[in-house]
Short mmCIF file of C-alpha atoms in Angstrom, two decimals:
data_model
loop_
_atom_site.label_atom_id
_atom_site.label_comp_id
_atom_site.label_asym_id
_atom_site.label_seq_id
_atom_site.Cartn_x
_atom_site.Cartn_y
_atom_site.Cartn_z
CA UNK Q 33 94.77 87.32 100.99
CA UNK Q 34 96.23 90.61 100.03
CA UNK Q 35 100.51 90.95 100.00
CA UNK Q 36 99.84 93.90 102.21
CA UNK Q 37 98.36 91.46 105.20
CA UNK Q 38 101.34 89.52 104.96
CA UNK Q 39 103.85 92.90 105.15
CA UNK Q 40 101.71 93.76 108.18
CA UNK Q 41 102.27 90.49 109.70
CA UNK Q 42 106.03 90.95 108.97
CA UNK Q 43 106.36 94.26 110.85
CA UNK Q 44 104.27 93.23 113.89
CA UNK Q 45 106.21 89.95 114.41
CA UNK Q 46 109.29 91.22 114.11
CA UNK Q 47 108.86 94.38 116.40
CA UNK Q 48 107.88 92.37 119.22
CA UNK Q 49 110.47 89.65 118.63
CA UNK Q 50 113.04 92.89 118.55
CA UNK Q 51 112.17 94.21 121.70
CA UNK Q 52 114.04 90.48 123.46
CA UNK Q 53 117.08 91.40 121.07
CA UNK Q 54 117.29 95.01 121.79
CA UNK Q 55 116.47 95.50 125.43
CA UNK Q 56 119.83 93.19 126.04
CA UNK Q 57 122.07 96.35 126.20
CA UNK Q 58 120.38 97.65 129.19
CA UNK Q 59 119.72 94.12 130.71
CA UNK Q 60 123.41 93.31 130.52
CA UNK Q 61 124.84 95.69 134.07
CA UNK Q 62 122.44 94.42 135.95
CA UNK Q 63 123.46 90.48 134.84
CA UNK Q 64 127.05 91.60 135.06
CA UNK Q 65 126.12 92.43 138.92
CA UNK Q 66 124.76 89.06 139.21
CA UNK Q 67 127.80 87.26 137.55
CA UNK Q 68 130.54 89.86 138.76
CA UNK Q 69 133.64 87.19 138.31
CA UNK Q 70 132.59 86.18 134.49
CA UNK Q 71 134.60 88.45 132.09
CA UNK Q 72 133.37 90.61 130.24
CA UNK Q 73 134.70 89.29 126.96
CA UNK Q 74 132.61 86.27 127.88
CA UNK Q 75 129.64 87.57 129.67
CA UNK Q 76 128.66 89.80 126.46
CA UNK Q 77 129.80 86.93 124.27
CA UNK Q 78 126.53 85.08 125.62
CA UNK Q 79 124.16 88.05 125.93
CA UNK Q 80 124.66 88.97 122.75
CA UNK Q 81 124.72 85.75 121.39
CA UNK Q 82 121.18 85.90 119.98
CA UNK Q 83 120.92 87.80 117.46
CA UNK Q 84 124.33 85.45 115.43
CA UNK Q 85 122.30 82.80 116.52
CA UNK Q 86 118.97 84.44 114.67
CA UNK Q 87 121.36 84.99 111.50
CA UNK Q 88 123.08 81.68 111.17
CA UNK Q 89 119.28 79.85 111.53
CA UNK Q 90 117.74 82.33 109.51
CA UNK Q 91 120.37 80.76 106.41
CA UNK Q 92 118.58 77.37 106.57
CA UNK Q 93 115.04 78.73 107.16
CA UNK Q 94 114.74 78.47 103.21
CA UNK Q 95 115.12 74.99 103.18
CA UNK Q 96 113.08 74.44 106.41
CA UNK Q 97 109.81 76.77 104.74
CA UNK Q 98 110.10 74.46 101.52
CA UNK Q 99 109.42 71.37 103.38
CA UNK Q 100 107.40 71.89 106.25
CA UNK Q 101 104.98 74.90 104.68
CA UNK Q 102 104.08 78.56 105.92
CA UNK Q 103 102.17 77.69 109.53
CA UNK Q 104 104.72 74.91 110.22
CA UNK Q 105 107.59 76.78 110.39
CA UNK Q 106 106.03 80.00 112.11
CA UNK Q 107 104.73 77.64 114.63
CA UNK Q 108 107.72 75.81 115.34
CA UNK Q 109 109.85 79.10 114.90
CA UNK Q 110 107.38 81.18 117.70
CA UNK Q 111 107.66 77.91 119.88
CA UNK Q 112 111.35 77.19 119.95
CA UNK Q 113 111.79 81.11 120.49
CA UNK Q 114 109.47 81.32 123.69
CA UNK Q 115 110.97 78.27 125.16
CA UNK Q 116 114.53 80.11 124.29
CA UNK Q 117 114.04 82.86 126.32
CA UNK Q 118 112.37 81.20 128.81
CA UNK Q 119 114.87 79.15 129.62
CA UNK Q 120 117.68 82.15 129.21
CA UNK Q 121 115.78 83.90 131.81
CA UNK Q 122 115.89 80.90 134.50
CA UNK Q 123 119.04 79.60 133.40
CA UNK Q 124 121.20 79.59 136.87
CA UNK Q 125 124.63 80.04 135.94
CA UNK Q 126 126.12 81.58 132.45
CA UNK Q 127 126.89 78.44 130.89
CA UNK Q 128 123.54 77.07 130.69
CA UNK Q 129 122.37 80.50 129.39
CA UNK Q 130 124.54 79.06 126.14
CA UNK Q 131 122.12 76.62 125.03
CA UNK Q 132 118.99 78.69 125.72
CA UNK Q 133 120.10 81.36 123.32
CA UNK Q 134 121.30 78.68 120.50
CA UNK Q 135 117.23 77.54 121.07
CA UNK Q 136 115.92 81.10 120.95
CA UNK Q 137 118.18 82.03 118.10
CA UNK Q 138 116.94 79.17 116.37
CA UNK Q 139 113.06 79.96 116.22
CA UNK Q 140 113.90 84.02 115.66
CA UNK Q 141 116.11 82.81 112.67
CA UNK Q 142 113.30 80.71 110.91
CA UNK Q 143 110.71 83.34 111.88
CA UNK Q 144 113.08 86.35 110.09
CA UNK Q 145 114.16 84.00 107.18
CA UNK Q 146 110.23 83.42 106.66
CA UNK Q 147 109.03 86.98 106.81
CA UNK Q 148 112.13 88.06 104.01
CA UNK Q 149 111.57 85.55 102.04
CA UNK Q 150 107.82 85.90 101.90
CA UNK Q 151 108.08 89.68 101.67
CA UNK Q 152 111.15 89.52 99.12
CA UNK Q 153 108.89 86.85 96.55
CA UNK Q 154 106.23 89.26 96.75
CA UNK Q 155 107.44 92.45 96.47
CA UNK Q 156 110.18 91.66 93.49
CA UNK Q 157 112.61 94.45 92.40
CA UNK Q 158 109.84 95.49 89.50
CA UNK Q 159 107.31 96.02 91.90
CA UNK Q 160 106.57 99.82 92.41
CA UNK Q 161 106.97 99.00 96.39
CA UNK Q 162 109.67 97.08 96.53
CA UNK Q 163 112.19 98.83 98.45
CA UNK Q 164 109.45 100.08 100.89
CA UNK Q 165 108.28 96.96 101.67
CA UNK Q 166 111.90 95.18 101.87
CA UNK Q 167 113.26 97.43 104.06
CA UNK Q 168 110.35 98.43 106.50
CA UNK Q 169 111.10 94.65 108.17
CA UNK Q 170 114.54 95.60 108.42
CA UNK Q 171 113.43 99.37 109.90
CA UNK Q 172 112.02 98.19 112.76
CA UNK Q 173 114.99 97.45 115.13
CA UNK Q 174 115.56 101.01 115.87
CA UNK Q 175 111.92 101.30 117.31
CA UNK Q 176 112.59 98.17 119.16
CA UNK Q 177 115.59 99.34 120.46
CA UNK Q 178 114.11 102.51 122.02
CA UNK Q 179 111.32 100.57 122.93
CA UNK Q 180 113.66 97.99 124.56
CA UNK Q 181 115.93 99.62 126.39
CA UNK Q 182 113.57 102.21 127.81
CA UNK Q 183 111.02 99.48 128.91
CA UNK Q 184 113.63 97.71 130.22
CA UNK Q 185 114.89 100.52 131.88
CA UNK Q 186 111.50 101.48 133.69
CA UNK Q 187 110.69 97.98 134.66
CA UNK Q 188 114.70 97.81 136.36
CA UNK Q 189 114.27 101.44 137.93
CA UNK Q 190 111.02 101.82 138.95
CA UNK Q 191 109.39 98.09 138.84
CA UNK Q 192 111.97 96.96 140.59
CA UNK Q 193 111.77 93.82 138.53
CA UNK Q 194 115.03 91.53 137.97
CA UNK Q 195 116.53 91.37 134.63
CA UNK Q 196 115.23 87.60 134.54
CA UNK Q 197 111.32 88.74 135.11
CA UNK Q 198 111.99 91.32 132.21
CA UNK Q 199 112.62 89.08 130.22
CA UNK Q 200 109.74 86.52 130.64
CA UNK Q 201 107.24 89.73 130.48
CA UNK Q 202 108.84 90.50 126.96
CA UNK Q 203 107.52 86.57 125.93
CA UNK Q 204 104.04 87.79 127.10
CA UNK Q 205 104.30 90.74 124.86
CA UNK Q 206 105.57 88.43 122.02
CA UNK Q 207 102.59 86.36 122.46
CA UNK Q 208 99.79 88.64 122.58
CA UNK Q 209 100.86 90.88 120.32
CA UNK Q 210 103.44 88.78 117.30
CA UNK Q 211 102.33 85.00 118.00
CA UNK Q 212 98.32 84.74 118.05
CA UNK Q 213 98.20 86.81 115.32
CA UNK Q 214 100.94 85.74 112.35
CA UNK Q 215 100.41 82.15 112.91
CA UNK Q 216 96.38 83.05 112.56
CA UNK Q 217 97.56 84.43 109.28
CA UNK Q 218 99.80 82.02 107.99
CA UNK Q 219 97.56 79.27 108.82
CA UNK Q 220 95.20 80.11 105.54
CA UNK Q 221 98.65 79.80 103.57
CA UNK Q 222 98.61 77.04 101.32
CA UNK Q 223 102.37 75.88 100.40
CA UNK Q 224 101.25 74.54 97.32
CA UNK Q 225 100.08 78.58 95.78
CA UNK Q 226 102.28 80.75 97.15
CA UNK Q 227 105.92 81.42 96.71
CA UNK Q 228 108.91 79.94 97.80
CA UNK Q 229 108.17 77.89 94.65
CA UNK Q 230 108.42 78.17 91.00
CA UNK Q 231 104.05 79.48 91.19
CA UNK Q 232 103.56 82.29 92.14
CA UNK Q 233 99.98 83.71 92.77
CA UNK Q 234 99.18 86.60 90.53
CA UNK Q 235 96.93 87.69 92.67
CA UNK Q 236 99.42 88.12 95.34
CA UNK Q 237 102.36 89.82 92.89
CA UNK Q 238 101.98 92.20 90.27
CA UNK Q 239 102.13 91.75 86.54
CA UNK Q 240 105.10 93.10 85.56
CA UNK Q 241 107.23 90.80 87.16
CA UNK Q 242 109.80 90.14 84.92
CA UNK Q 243 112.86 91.87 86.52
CA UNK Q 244 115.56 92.90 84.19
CA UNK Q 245 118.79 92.16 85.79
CA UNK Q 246 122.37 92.39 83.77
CA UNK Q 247 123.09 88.69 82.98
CA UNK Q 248 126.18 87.91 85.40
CA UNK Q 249 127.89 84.65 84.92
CA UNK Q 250 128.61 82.28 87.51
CA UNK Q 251 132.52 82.97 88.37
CA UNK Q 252 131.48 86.51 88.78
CA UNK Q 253 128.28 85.55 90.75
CA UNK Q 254 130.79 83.52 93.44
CA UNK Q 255 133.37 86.73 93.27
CA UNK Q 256 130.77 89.31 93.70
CA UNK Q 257 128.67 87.27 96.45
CA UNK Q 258 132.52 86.18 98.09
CA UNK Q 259 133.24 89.98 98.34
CA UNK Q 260 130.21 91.15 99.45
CA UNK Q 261 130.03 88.33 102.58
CA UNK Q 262 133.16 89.90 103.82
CA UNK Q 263 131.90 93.01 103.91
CA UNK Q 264 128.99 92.06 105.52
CA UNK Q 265 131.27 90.28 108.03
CA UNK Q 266 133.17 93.54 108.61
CA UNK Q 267 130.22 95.61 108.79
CA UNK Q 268 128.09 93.49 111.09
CA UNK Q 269 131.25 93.82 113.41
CA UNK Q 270 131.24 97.22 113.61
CA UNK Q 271 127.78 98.72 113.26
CA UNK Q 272 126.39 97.51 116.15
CA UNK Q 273 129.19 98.41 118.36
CA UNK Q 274 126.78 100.92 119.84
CA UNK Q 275 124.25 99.16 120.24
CA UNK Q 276 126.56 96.42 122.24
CA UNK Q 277 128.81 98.27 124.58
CA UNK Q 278 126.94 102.15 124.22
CA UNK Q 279 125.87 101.64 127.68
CA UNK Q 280 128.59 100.38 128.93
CA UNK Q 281 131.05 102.66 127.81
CA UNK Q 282 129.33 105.67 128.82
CA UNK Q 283 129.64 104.03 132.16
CA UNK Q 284 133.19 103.33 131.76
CA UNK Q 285 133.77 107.17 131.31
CA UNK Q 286 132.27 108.45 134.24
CA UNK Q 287 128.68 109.04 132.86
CA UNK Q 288 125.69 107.10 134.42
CA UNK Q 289 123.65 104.46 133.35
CA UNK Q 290 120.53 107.15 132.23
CA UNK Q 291 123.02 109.06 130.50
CA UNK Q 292 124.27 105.54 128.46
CA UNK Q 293 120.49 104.55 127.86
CA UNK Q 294 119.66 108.50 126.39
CA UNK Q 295 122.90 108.28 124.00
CA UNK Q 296 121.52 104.88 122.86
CA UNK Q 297 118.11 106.23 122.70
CA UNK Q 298 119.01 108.98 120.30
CA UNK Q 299 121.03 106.98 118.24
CA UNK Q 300 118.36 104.42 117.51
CA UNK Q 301 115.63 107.36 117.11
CA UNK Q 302 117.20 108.97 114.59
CA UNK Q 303 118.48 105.65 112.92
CA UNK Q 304 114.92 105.14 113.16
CA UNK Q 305 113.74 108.39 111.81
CA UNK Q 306 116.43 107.80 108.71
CA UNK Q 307 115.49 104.50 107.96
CA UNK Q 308 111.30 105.29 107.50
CA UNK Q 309 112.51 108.12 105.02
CA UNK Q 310 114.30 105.87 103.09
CA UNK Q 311 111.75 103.73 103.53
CA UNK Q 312 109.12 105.91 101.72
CA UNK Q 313 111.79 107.89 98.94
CA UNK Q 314 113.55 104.44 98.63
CA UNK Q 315 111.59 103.31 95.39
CA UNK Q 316 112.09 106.87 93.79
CA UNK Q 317 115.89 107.58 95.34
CA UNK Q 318 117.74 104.62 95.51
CA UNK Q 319 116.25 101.93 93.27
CA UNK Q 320 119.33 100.18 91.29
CA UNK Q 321 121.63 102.79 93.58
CA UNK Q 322 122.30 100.72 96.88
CA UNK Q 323 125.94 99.68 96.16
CA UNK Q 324 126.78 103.61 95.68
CA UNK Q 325 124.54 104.47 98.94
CA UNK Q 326 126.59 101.74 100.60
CA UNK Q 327 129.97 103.63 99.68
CA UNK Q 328 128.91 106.32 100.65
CA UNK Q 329 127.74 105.04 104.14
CA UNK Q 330 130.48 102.96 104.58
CA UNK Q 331 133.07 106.12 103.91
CA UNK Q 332 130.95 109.21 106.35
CA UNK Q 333 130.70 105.60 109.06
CA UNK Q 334 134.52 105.34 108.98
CA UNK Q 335 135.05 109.50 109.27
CA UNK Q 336 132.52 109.42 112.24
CA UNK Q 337 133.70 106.15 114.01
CA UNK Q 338 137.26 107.63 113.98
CA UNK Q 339 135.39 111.05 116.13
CA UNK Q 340 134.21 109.00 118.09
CA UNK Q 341 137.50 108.17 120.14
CA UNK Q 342 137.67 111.47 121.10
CA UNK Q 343 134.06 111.82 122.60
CA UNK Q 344 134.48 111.32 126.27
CA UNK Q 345 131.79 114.29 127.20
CA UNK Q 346 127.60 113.51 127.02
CA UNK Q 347 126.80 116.11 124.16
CA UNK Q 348 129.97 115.24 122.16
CA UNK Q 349 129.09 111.45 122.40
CA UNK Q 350 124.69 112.26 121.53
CA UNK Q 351 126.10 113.40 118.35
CA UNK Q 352 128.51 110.56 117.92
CA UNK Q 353 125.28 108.07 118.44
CA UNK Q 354 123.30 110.87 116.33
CA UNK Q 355 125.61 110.93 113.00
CA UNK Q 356 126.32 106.78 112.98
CA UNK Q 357 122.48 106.06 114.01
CA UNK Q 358 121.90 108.51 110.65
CA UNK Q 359 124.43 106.33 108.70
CA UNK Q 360 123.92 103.11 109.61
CA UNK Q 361 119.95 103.37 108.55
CA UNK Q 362 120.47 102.83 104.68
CA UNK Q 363 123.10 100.16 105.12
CA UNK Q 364 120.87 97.84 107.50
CA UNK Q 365 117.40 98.63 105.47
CA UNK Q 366 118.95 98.22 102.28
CA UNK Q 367 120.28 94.65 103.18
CA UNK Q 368 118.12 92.49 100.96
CA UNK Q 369 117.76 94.97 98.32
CA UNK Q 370 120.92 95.36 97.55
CA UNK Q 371 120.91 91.58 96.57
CA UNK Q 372 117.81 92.18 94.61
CA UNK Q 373 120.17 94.30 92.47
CA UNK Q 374 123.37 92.94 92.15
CA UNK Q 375 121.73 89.07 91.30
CA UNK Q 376 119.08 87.66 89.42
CA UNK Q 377 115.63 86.90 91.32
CA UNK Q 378 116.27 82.77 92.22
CA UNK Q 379 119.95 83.87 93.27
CA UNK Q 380 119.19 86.72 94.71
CA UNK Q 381 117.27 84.13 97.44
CA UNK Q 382 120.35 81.74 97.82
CA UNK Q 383 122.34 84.60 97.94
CA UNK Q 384 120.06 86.19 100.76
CA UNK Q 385 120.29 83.00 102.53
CA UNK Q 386 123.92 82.47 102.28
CA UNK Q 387 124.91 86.21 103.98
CA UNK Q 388 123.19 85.63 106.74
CA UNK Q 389 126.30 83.85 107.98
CA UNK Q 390 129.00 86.57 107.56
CA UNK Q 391 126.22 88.49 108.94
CA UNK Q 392 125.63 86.55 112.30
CA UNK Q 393 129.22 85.91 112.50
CA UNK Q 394 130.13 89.84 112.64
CA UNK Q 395 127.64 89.43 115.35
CA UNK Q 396 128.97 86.76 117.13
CA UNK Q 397 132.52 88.05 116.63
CA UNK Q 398 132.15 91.76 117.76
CA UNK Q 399 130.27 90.93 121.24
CA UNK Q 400 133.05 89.42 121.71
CA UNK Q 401 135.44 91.16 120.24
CA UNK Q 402 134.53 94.24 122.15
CA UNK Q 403 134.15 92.48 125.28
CA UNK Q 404 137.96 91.08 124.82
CA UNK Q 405 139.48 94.99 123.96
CA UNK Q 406 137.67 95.95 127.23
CA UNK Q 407 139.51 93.53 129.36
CA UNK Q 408 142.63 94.21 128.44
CA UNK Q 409 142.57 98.31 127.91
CA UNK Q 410 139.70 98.64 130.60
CA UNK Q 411 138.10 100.67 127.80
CA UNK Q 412 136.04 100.98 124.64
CA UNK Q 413 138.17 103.62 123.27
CA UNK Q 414 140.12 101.47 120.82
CA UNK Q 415 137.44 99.71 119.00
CA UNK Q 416 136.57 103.33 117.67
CA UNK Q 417 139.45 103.08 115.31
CA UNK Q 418 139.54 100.07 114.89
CA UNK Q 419 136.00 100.09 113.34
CA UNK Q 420 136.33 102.76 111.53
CA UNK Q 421 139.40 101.08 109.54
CA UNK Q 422 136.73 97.76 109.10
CA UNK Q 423 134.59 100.59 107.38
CA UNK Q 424 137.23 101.89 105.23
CA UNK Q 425 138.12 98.34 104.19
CA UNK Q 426 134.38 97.70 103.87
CA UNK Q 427 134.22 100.44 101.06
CA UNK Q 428 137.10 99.17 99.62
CA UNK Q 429 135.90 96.09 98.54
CA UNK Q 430 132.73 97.76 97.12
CA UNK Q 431 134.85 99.63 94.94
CA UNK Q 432 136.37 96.46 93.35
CA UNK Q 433 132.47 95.36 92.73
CA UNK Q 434 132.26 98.80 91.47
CA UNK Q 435 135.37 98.67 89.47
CA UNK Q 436 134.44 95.81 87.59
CA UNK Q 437 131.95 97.79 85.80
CA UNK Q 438 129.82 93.99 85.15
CA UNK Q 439 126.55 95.63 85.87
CA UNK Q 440 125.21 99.24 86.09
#
């Protein structure tokens, strides 16, 4: 079966699978009316809790793939994720919403850990497609986003549906349209010809797939791989503040809740827009660039997170969302290249593997986190500056990679 049917498979899986992630940020007011005397540190602790819970699980979903085999895991991955959400959406009070989420988060993380790892042993850094194909997986969450919160949106307007029936109509659309057909697919996979092992079918992957890497040793391996983690850590904090508290904010400052939903709308269409360009001049742009593209990001994010304190009108904050929706693009679809780049291939896998932790954690951390600054300045407007210093640290720390001058 062609490497193509399994990137298509990829994209369609984790589209619909996005849309439960994304449509959270318009979900959360109306489970904050149900649940008025939770905090909100706590209350967006636990709605946002699934997408950590997706990256930690997504670290182990190496290990999982190599002993269970392709259809295993996405069976068991598109199982314990239904029954996740499921259970989120009937859960009766917010602590048993805890557990459901730690179950969803669980079959999204082996389902994203098996599409990356699938689409990053077939589409190597030699191959002429490789950063299309590795970052079109990660491109998608912007069109689920939009997708998401608008659908959501329309069935909590004009439906007149409850945030909990939203929810179980998403695992309808995750069945028809991800479930039936990737596990069809990854049935005819046999474990025994196709990647996550030292074989790899040539039918599958290209020739030329000997990638020439700079020969790192190991201490610099662990300091480069160390350094990078904490900047993932930082920047997984801070990127999707937006996409967390957008809403919310614009509430908080006197706009309404269409307002909140446009601002987060444009932000994730253009982010959307940016990443498919660099999706298609990737392979011919930015090849063997990321970690100056990165910088770069990392430096215009920190400039425009710092503007953003002072947006408190609608137009001033569509071009806030505008500008870090533009920004953020090449930093989340470059995420697995970049390792590609800085690491041999067989590292380059553990070392995929491994960041998914910092990754999840900035997750976990900033719903939190932004949740916490809220209840005690009964505002957003701090965690603009204090994000943009996590950027400025963020680039930083690439410059000691770059510094170092042990690859080029």
């Amino acid at each position: 079966m062609s490497k193509w049917t399994y990137l298509a498979v990829g994209i369609i899986t984790k589209l619909s699978t996005g849309i439960v992630h994304t449509s959270m940020s318009r979900l959360l007011p109306a489970i904050e009316e149900e649940y008025p005397n939770t905090s909100q540190a706590l209350l967006m602790w636990i709605v946002f809790l699934l997408m950590p819970m997706t990256m930690f699980f997504a670290s182990v979903s190496l290990t999982v793939l190599k002993y269970i085999g392709y259809f295993q895991t996405q069976l068991l991955s598109v199982s314990l994720f239904f029954i996740g959400v499921i259970l989120f959406a009937i859960s009766t009070n917010v602590i048993t919403m805890v557990p459901a989420t730690v179950l969803a988060g669980f079959g999204d993380g082996l389902l994203h850990g098996l599409t990356m790892f699938t689409i990053m042993e077939l589409f190597p850094i030699s191959d002429k497609y490789h950063v299309l194909s590795n970052s079109c997986i990660v491109s998608l969450y912007p069109i689920s986003m939009v997708v998401g919160n608008n659908l959501s949106d329309i069935l909590l307007s004009y439906g007149h549906l409850t945030w909990r029936q939203c929810l179980i109509s998403y695992v309808f659309i995750n069945l028809i349209f991800g479930s039936v057909f990737s596990c069809t697919v990854y049935r005819k996979l046999d474990n025994s010809t196709l990647i996550i092992s030292n074989k790899v079918d040539t039918e599958l992957v290209d020739d030329n797939t000997n990638d020439s890497h700079v020969k790192l040793d190991t201490r610099f391996k662990l300091y480069v791989l160390t350094v990078w983690n904490i900047v993932w850590f930082l920047k997984s904090t801070a990127i999707r503040f937006p996409g967390f508290a957008l809403i919310s904010h614009a509430i908080n400052i006197g706009l309404s809740t269409s307002q909140g939903v446009l601002c987060i709308t444009v932000q994730f269409v253009i982010e959307g827009i940016v990443r498919l360009i660099f999706c298609v001049v990737g392979d011919y742009l930015f090849k063997r660039r990321m970690l100056f593209v990165y910088g770069t990001c990392c430096f215009l994010l920190a400039v425009i997170s710092a503007m953003g304190y002072f947006c408190t009108e609608l137009w001033s904050l569509l071009l806030y969302s505008a500008f870090h929706g533009a920004m953020a693009a090449p930093i989340l679809s470059g995420r697995n290249i970049i390792m590609a780049e800085l690491f041999d291939k067989e590292f380059a896998k553990v070392a995929t593997a491994v960041s998914y932790v910092p990754f999840g954690l900035g997750f976990m951390f900033g719903s939190f986190f932004n949740g916490l600054i809220f209840d005690i300045y009964s505002s957003y407007y701090n965690l603009f500056i204090i994000y943009s210093a996590f950027y400025f640290i963020s680039l930083c720390l690439i410059g000691t990679i770059v510094w170092s001058k042990k690859f080029t």
